[in-house]
PDB file of C-alpha atoms in Angstrom:
ATOM      1  CA  UNK A   1      52.910 138.732 119.498  1.00 80.00           C
ATOM      2  CA  UNK A   2      48.918 137.178 119.438  1.00 88.00           C
ATOM      3  CA  UNK A   3      48.107 133.352 120.756  1.00 87.00           C
ATOM      4  CA  UNK A   4      47.397 132.666 116.827  1.00 90.00           C
ATOM      5  CA  UNK A   5      51.115 134.257 115.492  1.00 92.00           C
ATOM      6  CA  UNK A   6      52.654 132.370 118.062  1.00 92.00           C
ATOM      7  CA  UNK A   7      50.653 128.891 117.226  1.00 95.00           C
ATOM      8  CA  UNK A   8      51.009 129.744 113.599  1.00 95.00           C
ATOM      9  CA  UNK A   9      54.897 129.664 114.205  1.00 93.00           C
ATOM     10  CA  UNK A  10      55.289 127.482 116.561  1.00 91.00           C
ATOM     11  CA  UNK A  11      52.951 124.882 113.558  1.00 93.00           C
ATOM     12  CA  UNK A  12      55.665 126.280 111.271  1.00 93.00           C
ATOM     13  CA  UNK A  13      58.795 125.579 113.096  1.00 90.00           C
ATOM     14  CA  UNK A  14      57.377 122.021 113.847  1.00 89.00           C
ATOM     15  CA  UNK A  15      56.973 121.588 110.144  1.00 92.00           C
ATOM     16  CA  UNK A  16      59.878 122.900 108.834  1.00 92.00           C
ATOM     17  CA  UNK A  17      61.915 120.543 111.030  1.00 90.00           C
ATOM     18  CA  UNK A  18      59.750 117.384 110.254  1.00 91.00           C
ATOM     19  CA  UNK A  19      60.095 117.994 107.182  1.00 93.00           C
ATOM     20  CA  UNK A  20      64.558 118.167 107.389  1.00 94.00           C
ATOM     21  CA  UNK A  21      64.309 114.627 109.532  1.00 93.00           C
ATOM     22  CA  UNK A  22      62.258 112.926 106.427  1.00 94.00           C
ATOM     23  CA  UNK A  23      64.516 114.455 103.711  1.00 95.00           C
ATOM     24  CA  UNK A  24      67.003 113.802 106.120  1.00 95.00           C
ATOM     25  CA  UNK A  25      66.329 110.515 106.844  1.00 94.00           C
ATOM     26  CA  UNK A  26      65.436 109.766 102.623  1.00 95.00           C
ATOM     27  CA  UNK A  27      68.498 110.830 101.925  1.00 96.00           C
ATOM     28  CA  UNK A  28      70.364 108.670 104.449  1.00 96.00           C
ATOM     29  CA  UNK A  29      68.510 105.526 102.471  1.00 96.00           C
ATOM     30  CA  UNK A  30      68.981 106.878  99.033  1.00 96.00           C
ATOM     31  CA  UNK A  31      72.702 106.410  99.804  1.00 97.00           C
ATOM     32  CA  UNK A  32      72.990 102.707 100.503  1.00 95.00           C
ATOM     33  CA  UNK A  33      72.021 102.486 104.651  1.00 95.00           C
ATOM     34  CA  UNK A  34      68.737 100.839 104.030  1.00 85.00           C
ATOM     35  CA  UNK A  35      66.517 100.111 107.250  1.00 87.00           C
ATOM     36  CA  UNK A  36      67.019 103.697 108.994  1.00 91.00           C
ATOM     37  CA  UNK A  37      65.055 105.629 110.933  1.00 91.00           C
ATOM     38  CA  UNK A  38      64.725 108.756 111.797  1.00 91.00           C
ATOM     39  CA  UNK A  39      65.273 107.845 115.319  1.00 90.00           C
ATOM     40  CA  UNK A  40      68.162 105.793 114.511  1.00 92.00           C
ATOM     41  CA  UNK A  41      69.833 109.802 113.387  1.00 92.00           C
ATOM     42  CA  UNK A  42      68.849 110.665 116.821  1.00 91.00           C
ATOM     43  CA  UNK A  43      70.681 108.303 118.997  1.00 93.00           C
ATOM     44  CA  UNK A  44      73.878 108.545 116.835  1.00 94.00           C
ATOM     45  CA  UNK A  45      74.222 112.231 117.277  1.00 90.00           C
ATOM     46  CA  UNK A  46      74.115 111.081 120.802  1.00 90.00           C
ATOM     47  CA  UNK A  47      76.575 108.460 120.190  1.00 92.00           C
ATOM     48  CA  UNK A  48      78.709 110.562 117.728  1.00 87.00           C
ATOM     49  CA  UNK A  49      81.212 112.365 119.991  1.00 84.00           C
ATOM     50  CA  UNK A  50      82.830 110.033 122.140  1.00 90.00           C
ATOM     51  CA  UNK A  51      79.924 106.852 122.742  1.00 93.00           C
ATOM     52  CA  UNK A  52      77.183 106.724 125.663  1.00 95.00           C
ATOM     53  CA  UNK A  53      75.617 103.992 127.347  1.00 95.00           C
ATOM     54  CA  UNK A  54      72.423 102.992 127.509  1.00 95.00           C
ATOM     55  CA  UNK A  55      70.838 105.073 130.306  1.00 94.00           C
ATOM     56  CA  UNK A  56      72.911 108.225 128.350  1.00 93.00           C
ATOM     57  CA  UNK A  57      71.254 107.940 125.416  1.00 94.00           C
ATOM     58  CA  UNK A  58      67.580 107.333 126.633  1.00 94.00           C
ATOM     59  CA  UNK A  59      67.481 110.483 128.365  1.00 92.00           C
ATOM     60  CA  UNK A  60      68.844 111.749 125.355  1.00 90.00           C
ATOM     61  CA  UNK A  61      66.339 110.631 123.609  1.00 91.00           C
ATOM     62  CA  UNK A  62      63.696 111.281 125.991  1.00 89.00           C
ATOM     63  CA  UNK A  63      62.513 107.488 126.551  1.00 92.00           C
ATOM     64  CA  UNK A  64      62.393 104.451 128.708  1.00 94.00           C
ATOM     65  CA  UNK A  65      66.038 102.624 129.871  1.00 96.00           C
ATOM     66  CA  UNK A  66      64.216  99.801 128.011  1.00 96.00           C
ATOM     67  CA  UNK A  67      63.847 101.085 124.825  1.00 95.00           C
ATOM     68  CA  UNK A  68      66.957 102.304 124.374  1.00 95.00           C
ATOM     69  CA  UNK A  69      68.624  99.250 125.153  1.00 96.00           C
ATOM     70  CA  UNK A  70      66.176  98.314 121.849  1.00 96.00           C
ATOM     71  CA  UNK A  71      67.241 100.318 119.640  1.00 96.00           C
ATOM     72  CA  UNK A  72      70.682 100.067 120.414  1.00 96.00           C
ATOM     73  CA  UNK A  73      70.325  95.933 120.145  1.00 97.00           C
ATOM     74  CA  UNK A  74      69.455  97.222 116.327  1.00 96.00           C
ATOM     75  CA  UNK A  75      71.397  98.951 115.301  1.00 96.00           C
ATOM     76  CA  UNK A  76      74.740  96.676 116.957  1.00 96.00           C
ATOM     77  CA  UNK A  77      72.720  94.087 114.675  1.00 95.00           C
ATOM     78  CA  UNK A  78      72.773  95.978 111.955  1.00 95.00           C
ATOM     79  CA  UNK A  79      76.927  96.894 112.681  1.00 95.00           C
ATOM     80  CA  UNK A  80      76.419 100.646 112.957  1.00 96.00           C
ATOM     81  CA  UNK A  81      77.515 100.223 116.438  1.00 96.00           C
ATOM     82  CA  UNK A  82      79.283  98.138 118.936  1.00 96.00           C
ATOM     83  CA  UNK A  83      79.612  97.723 123.126  1.00 95.00           C
ATOM     84  CA  UNK A  84      82.809  98.323 124.784  1.00 93.00           C
ATOM     85  CA  UNK A  85      83.725  98.142 127.576  1.00 88.00           C
ATOM     86  CA  UNK A  86      83.239 101.585 129.559  1.00 88.00           C
ATOM     87  CA  UNK A  87      86.872 103.226 130.867  1.00 87.00           C
ATOM     88  CA  UNK A  88      85.375 104.549 133.269  1.00 84.00           C
ATOM     89  CA  UNK A  89      82.646 101.855 134.954  1.00 84.00           C
ATOM     90  CA  UNK A  90      83.405  98.486 134.861  1.00 85.00           C
ATOM     91  CA  UNK A  91      80.179  97.820 135.464  1.00 90.00           C
ATOM     92  CA  UNK A  92      78.383  99.590 131.903  1.00 87.00           C
ATOM     93  CA  UNK A  93      79.303  99.251 128.212  1.00 92.00           C
ATOM     94  CA  UNK A  94      79.850 101.865 126.397  1.00 95.00           C
ATOM     95  CA  UNK A  95      77.932 102.143 122.949  1.00 97.00           C
ATOM     96  CA  UNK A  96      80.255 103.571 120.042  1.00 97.00           C
ATOM     97  CA  UNK A  97      79.324 103.782 116.119  1.00 96.00           C
ATOM     98  CA  UNK A  98      81.749 101.472 114.029  1.00 96.00           C
ATOM     99  CA  UNK A  99      82.964 103.070 110.716  1.00 96.00           C
ATOM    100  CA  UNK A 100      79.486 101.861 109.017  1.00 96.00           C
ATOM    101  CA  UNK A 101      78.193 103.863 112.279  1.00 95.00           C
ATOM    102  CA  UNK A 102      80.288 107.006 111.081  1.00 96.00           C
ATOM    103  CA  UNK A 103      79.843 106.517 107.249  1.00 96.00           C
ATOM    104  CA  UNK A 104      75.401 107.047 108.045  1.00 96.00           C
ATOM    105  CA  UNK A 105      76.220 109.708 109.518  1.00 95.00           C
ATOM    106  CA  UNK A 106      78.344 111.073 107.038  1.00 96.00           C
ATOM    107  CA  UNK A 107      75.279 110.404 104.701  1.00 96.00           C
ATOM    108  CA  UNK A 108      72.857 112.282 107.297  1.00 96.00           C
ATOM    109  CA  UNK A 109      75.461 114.654 107.021  1.00 95.00           C
ATOM    110  CA  UNK A 110      75.365 115.401 102.975  1.00 97.00           C
ATOM    111  CA  UNK A 111      71.550 115.125 103.005  1.00 97.00           C
ATOM    112  CA  UNK A 112      70.606 117.954 105.505  1.00 95.00           C
ATOM    113  CA  UNK A 113      73.550 120.161 102.867  1.00 96.00           C
ATOM    114  CA  UNK A 114      71.239 119.653  99.943  1.00 96.00           C
ATOM    115  CA  UNK A 115      68.473 120.243 101.848  1.00 96.00           C
ATOM    116  CA  UNK A 116      69.218 123.517 103.609  1.00 96.00           C
ATOM    117  CA  UNK A 117      70.751 124.229  99.781  1.00 96.00           C
ATOM    118  CA  UNK A 118      67.669 124.232  98.705  1.00 96.00           C
ATOM    119  CA  UNK A 119      66.561 126.322 101.220  1.00 96.00           C
ATOM    120  CA  UNK A 120      69.465 128.865 100.617  1.00 96.00           C
ATOM    121  CA  UNK A 121      68.090 128.774  97.550  1.00 96.00           C
ATOM    122  CA  UNK A 122      64.303 129.531  98.188  1.00 95.00           C
ATOM    123  CA  UNK A 123      65.128 131.727 101.189  1.00 96.00           C
ATOM    124  CA  UNK A 124      69.122 133.354  99.784  1.00 97.00           C
ATOM    125  CA  UNK A 125      72.415 132.492 101.561  1.00 96.00           C
ATOM    126  CA  UNK A 126      72.181 135.248 104.069  1.00 96.00           C
ATOM    127  CA  UNK A 127      68.606 134.796 105.207  1.00 96.00           C
ATOM    128  CA  UNK A 128      69.090 131.193 106.131  1.00 96.00           C
ATOM    129  CA  UNK A 129      72.441 132.053 107.983  1.00 96.00           C
ATOM    130  CA  UNK A 130      70.285 134.293 109.328  1.00 96.00           C
ATOM    131  CA  UNK A 131      67.733 131.827 110.339  1.00 94.00           C
ATOM    132  CA  UNK A 132      70.476 129.029 112.063  1.00 92.00           C
ATOM    133  CA  UNK A 133      72.284 132.213 114.183  1.00 93.00           C
ATOM    134  CA  UNK A 134      69.203 133.192 115.333  1.00 93.00           C
ATOM    135  CA  UNK A 135      67.524 129.316 116.341  1.00 91.00           C
ATOM    136  CA  UNK A 136      70.709 128.719 117.860  1.00 89.00           C
ATOM    137  CA  UNK A 137      70.367 131.405 120.094  1.00 91.00           C
ATOM    138  CA  UNK A 138      66.550 130.053 120.742  1.00 88.00           C
ATOM    139  CA  UNK A 139      67.946 126.576 121.833  1.00 83.00           C
ATOM    140  CA  UNK A 140      71.490 126.679 121.577  1.00 75.00           C
ATOM    141  CA  UNK A 141      71.998 123.421 122.711  1.00 71.00           C
ATOM    142  CA  UNK A 142      69.750 120.624 122.005  1.00 66.00           C
ATOM    143  CA  UNK A 143      69.534 118.154 123.132  1.00 66.00           C
ATOM    144  CA  UNK A 144      68.722 116.368 119.435  1.00 71.00           C
ATOM    145  CA  UNK A 145      65.965 114.087 120.250  1.00 67.00           C
ATOM    146  CA  UNK A 146      62.269 113.067 118.462  1.00 66.00           C
ATOM    147  CA  UNK A 147      59.189 113.946 119.665  1.00 56.00           C
ATOM    148  CA  UNK A 148      57.971 111.048 120.027  1.00 48.00           C
TER     149      UNK A 148
END
């Protein structure tokens, strides 16, 4: 593959990722979760399974602990997450999604399904499935983080 082809592919992937992020966020806001930004969604992907400490969230997002702490303060204030005692570390606090946070996450899943559904209309369901499989081989585990 020539350098120019590699750059064109890189640009296309970045554009698709940017458009997907934008459209998911629009869908979340349209479903009544006002004031949400893509950074919140990237944080929620780390918080969703079992919660995380501020330090773990900072590492996931690729930001400082102070920046992650500010984001946590914001989502706690908006009712999307709460701080709990950490079950394995008395010095740490675990940040977990509230029911409102889980509802927002479900809204993001619905919005993502709509976007990918549009891709299926354009490319065909089989091609979208193959695209997903191939991208999973390239970047199997993430992390899913913003490109600051």
